[in-house]
XYZ file of N, CA and C in Angstrom:
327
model
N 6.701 8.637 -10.726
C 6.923 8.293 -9.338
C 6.124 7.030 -9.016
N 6.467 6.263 -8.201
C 5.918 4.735 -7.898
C 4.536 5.301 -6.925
N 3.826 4.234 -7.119
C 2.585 4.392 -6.448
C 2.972 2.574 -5.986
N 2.303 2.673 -4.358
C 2.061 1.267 -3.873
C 0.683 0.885 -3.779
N -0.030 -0.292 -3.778
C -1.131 -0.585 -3.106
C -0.831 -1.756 -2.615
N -1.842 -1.620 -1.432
C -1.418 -2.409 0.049
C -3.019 -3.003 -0.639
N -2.571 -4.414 0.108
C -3.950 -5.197 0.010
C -4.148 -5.794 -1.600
N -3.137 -5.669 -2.049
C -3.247 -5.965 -3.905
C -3.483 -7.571 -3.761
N -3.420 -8.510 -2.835
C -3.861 -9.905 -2.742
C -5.484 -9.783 -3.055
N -6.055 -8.759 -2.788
C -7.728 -8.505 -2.223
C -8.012 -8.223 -3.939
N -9.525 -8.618 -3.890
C -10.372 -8.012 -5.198
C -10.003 -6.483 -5.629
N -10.202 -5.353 -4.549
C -10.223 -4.393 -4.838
C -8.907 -4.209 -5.051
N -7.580 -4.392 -4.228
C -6.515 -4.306 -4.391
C -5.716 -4.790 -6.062
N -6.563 -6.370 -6.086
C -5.881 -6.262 -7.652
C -6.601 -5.195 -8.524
N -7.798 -4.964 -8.955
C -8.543 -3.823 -9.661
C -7.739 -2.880 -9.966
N -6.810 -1.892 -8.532
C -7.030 -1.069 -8.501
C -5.098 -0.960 -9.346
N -4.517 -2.191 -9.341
C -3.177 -2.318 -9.819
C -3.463 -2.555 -11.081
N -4.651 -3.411 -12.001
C -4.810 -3.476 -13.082
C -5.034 -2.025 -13.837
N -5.761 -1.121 -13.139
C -6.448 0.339 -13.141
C -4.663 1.171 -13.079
N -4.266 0.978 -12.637
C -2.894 1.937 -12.362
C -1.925 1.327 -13.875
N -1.558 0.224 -14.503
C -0.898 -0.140 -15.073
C -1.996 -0.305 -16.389
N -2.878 0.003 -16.479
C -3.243 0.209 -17.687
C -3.574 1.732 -17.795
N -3.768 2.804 -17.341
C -3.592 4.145 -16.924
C -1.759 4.500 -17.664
N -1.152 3.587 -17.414
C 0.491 3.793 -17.891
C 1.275 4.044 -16.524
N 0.756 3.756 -15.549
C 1.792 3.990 -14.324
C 3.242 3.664 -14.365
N 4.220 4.439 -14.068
C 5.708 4.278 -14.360
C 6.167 2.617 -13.560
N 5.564 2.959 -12.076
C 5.757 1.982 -11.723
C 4.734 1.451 -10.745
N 4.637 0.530 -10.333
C 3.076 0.018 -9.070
C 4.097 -0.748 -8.276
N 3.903 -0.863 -6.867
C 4.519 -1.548 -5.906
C 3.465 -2.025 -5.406
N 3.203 -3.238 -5.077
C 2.317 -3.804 -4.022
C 2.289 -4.524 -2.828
N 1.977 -4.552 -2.346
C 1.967 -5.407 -0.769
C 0.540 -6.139 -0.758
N 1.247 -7.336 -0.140
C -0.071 -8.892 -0.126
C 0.219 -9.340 0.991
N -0.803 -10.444 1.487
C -0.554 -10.973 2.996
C -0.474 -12.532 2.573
N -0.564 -12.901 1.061
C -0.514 -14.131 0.491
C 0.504 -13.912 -0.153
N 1.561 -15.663 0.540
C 2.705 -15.526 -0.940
C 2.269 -16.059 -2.093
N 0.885 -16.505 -2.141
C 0.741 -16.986 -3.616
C -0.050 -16.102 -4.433
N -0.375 -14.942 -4.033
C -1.153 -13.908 -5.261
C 0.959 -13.087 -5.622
N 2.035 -13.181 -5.207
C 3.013 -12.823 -5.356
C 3.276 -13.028 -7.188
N 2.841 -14.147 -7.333
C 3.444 -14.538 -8.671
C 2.535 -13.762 -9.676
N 1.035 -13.705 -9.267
C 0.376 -12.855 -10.607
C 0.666 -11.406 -10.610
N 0.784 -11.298 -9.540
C 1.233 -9.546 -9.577
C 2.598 -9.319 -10.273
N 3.347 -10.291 -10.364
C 5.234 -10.317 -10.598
C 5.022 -9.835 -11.891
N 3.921 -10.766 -12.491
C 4.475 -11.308 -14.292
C 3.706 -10.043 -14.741
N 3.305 -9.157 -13.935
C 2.452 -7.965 -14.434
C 3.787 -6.809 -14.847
N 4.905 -7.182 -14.105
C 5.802 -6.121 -13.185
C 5.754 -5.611 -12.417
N 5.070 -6.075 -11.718
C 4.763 -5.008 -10.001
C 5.803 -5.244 -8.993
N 6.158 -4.976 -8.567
C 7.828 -5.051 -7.840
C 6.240 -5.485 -6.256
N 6.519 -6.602 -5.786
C 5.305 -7.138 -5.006
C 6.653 -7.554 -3.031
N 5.867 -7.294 -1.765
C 6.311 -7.313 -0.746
C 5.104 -8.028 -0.424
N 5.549 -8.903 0.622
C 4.678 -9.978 1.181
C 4.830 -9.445 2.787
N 3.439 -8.191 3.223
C 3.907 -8.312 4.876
C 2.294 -8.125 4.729
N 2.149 -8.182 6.509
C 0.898 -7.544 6.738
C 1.066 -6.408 7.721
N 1.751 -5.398 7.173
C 1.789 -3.935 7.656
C 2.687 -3.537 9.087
N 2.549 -4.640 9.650
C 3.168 -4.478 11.348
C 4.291 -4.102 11.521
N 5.469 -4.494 10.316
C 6.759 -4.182 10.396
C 6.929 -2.914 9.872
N 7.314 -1.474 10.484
C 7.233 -0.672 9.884
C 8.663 -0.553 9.050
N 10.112 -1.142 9.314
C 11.212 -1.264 8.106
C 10.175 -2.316 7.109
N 9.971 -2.901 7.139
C 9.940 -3.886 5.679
C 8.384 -2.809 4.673
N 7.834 -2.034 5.419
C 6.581 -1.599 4.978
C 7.232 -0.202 4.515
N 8.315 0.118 5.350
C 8.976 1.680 4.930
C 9.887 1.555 3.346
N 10.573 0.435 3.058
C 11.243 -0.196 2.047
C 10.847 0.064 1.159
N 9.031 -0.800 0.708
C 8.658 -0.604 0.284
C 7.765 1.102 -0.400
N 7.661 2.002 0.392
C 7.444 2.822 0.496
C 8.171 3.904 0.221
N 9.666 3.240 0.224
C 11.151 4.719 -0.029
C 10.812 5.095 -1.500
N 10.538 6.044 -1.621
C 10.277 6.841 -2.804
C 9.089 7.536 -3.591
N 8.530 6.816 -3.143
C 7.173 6.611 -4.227
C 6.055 7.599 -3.684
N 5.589 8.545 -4.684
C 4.960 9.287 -4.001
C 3.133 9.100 -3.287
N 2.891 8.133 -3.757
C 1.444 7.701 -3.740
C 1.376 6.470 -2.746
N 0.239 5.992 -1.916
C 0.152 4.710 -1.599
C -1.757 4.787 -1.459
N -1.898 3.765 -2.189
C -3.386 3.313 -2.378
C -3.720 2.571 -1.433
N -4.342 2.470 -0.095
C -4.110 1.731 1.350
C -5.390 1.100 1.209
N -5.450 -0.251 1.264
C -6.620 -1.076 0.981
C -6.426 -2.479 2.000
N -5.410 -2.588 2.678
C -5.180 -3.241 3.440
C -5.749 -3.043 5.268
N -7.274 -3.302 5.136
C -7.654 -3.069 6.676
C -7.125 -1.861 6.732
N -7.547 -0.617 6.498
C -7.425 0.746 6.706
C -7.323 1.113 8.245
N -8.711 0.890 8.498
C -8.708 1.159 10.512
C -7.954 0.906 10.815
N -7.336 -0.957 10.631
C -6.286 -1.471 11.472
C -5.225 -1.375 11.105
N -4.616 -0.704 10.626
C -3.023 -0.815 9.934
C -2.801 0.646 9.647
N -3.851 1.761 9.902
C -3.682 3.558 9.727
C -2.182 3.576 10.356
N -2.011 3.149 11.803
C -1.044 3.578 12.417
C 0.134 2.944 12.142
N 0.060 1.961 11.517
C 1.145 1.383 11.148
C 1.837 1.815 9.435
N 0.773 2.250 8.909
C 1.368 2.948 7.829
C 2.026 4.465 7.991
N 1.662 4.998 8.977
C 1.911 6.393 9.373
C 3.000 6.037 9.441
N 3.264 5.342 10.195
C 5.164 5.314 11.032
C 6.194 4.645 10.164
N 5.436 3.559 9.291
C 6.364 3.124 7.990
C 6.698 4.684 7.307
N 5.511 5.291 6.825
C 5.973 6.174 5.902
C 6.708 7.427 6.067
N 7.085 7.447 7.931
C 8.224 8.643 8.094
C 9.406 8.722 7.453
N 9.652 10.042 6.484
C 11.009 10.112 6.091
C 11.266 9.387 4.595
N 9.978 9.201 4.019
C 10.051 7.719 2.998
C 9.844 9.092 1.767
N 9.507 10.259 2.338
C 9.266 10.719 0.895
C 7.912 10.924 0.090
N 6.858 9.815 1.004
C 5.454 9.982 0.343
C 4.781 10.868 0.393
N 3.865 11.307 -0.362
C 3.335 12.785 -0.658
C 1.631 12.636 -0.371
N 1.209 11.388 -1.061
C -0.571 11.022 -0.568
C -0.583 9.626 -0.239
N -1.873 9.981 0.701
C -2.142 8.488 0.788
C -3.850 8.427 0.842
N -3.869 7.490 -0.200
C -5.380 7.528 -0.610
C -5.881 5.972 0.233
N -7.395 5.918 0.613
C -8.026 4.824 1.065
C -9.057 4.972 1.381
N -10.041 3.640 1.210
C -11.038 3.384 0.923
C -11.485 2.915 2.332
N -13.264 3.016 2.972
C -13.627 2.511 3.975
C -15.044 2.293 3.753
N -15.031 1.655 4.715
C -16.758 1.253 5.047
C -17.550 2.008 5.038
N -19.048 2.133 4.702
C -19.752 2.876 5.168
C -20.014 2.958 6.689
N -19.706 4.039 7.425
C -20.022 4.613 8.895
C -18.730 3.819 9.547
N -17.828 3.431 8.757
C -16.731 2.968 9.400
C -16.074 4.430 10.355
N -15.492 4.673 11.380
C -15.058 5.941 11.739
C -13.347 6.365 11.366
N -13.490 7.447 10.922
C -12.235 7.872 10.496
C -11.358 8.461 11.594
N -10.017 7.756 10.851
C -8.867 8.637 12.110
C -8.183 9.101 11.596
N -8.056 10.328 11.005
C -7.066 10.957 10.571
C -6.222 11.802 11.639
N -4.990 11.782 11.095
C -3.704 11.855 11.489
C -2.673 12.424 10.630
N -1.995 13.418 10.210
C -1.333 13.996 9.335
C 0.205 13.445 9.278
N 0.586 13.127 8.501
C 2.384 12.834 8.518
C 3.011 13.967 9.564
């Protein structure tokens, strides 16, 4: 099943796609807010979307199927916007990383 990570333009974001595709991941989807980290992620095979989260069709697209999303893209600011992309998409977890004493908002699908 496809796993996405959001924020794969970012340090941690590429890491965590190098970490998934050397692991043997079937497939990695990523999302960047740069069209020019697009091309290193391509030649990896990462099937790569260029948004910054706001659109919830172009963020849901990305998202139809795949059961995982690794959320590294401004977590606080984009929680709610991944919630509403991922209605109906099929996703099963969503893993992400925060600040220390950053405050959490959880919210269940």
């Amino acid at each position: 099943m496809p796993v996405v990570v959001t924020g794969a333009d970012r340090p941690l974001g590429r890491a965590v796609v190098a970490a998934l595709l050397r692991a043997g991941a079937a497939e990695v989807r990523a999302t960047v807010r740069s069209r020019a980290a697009v091309a290193d992620l391509a030649v990896l095979g990462v099937r790569v979307a260029v948004s910054d989260l706001v659109d919830p069709l172009r963020l849901g697209a990305v998202l139809e199927g795949a059961h995982t999303v690794i959320h590294l893209d401004d977590p606080a600011a984009t929680w709610d916007y991944l919630l509403e992309a991922a209605e109906d998409t099929g996703l099963r977890r969503i893993v992400t990383v925060g600040a220390p004493g950053a405050a959490a908002r959880p919210r269940l699908l």
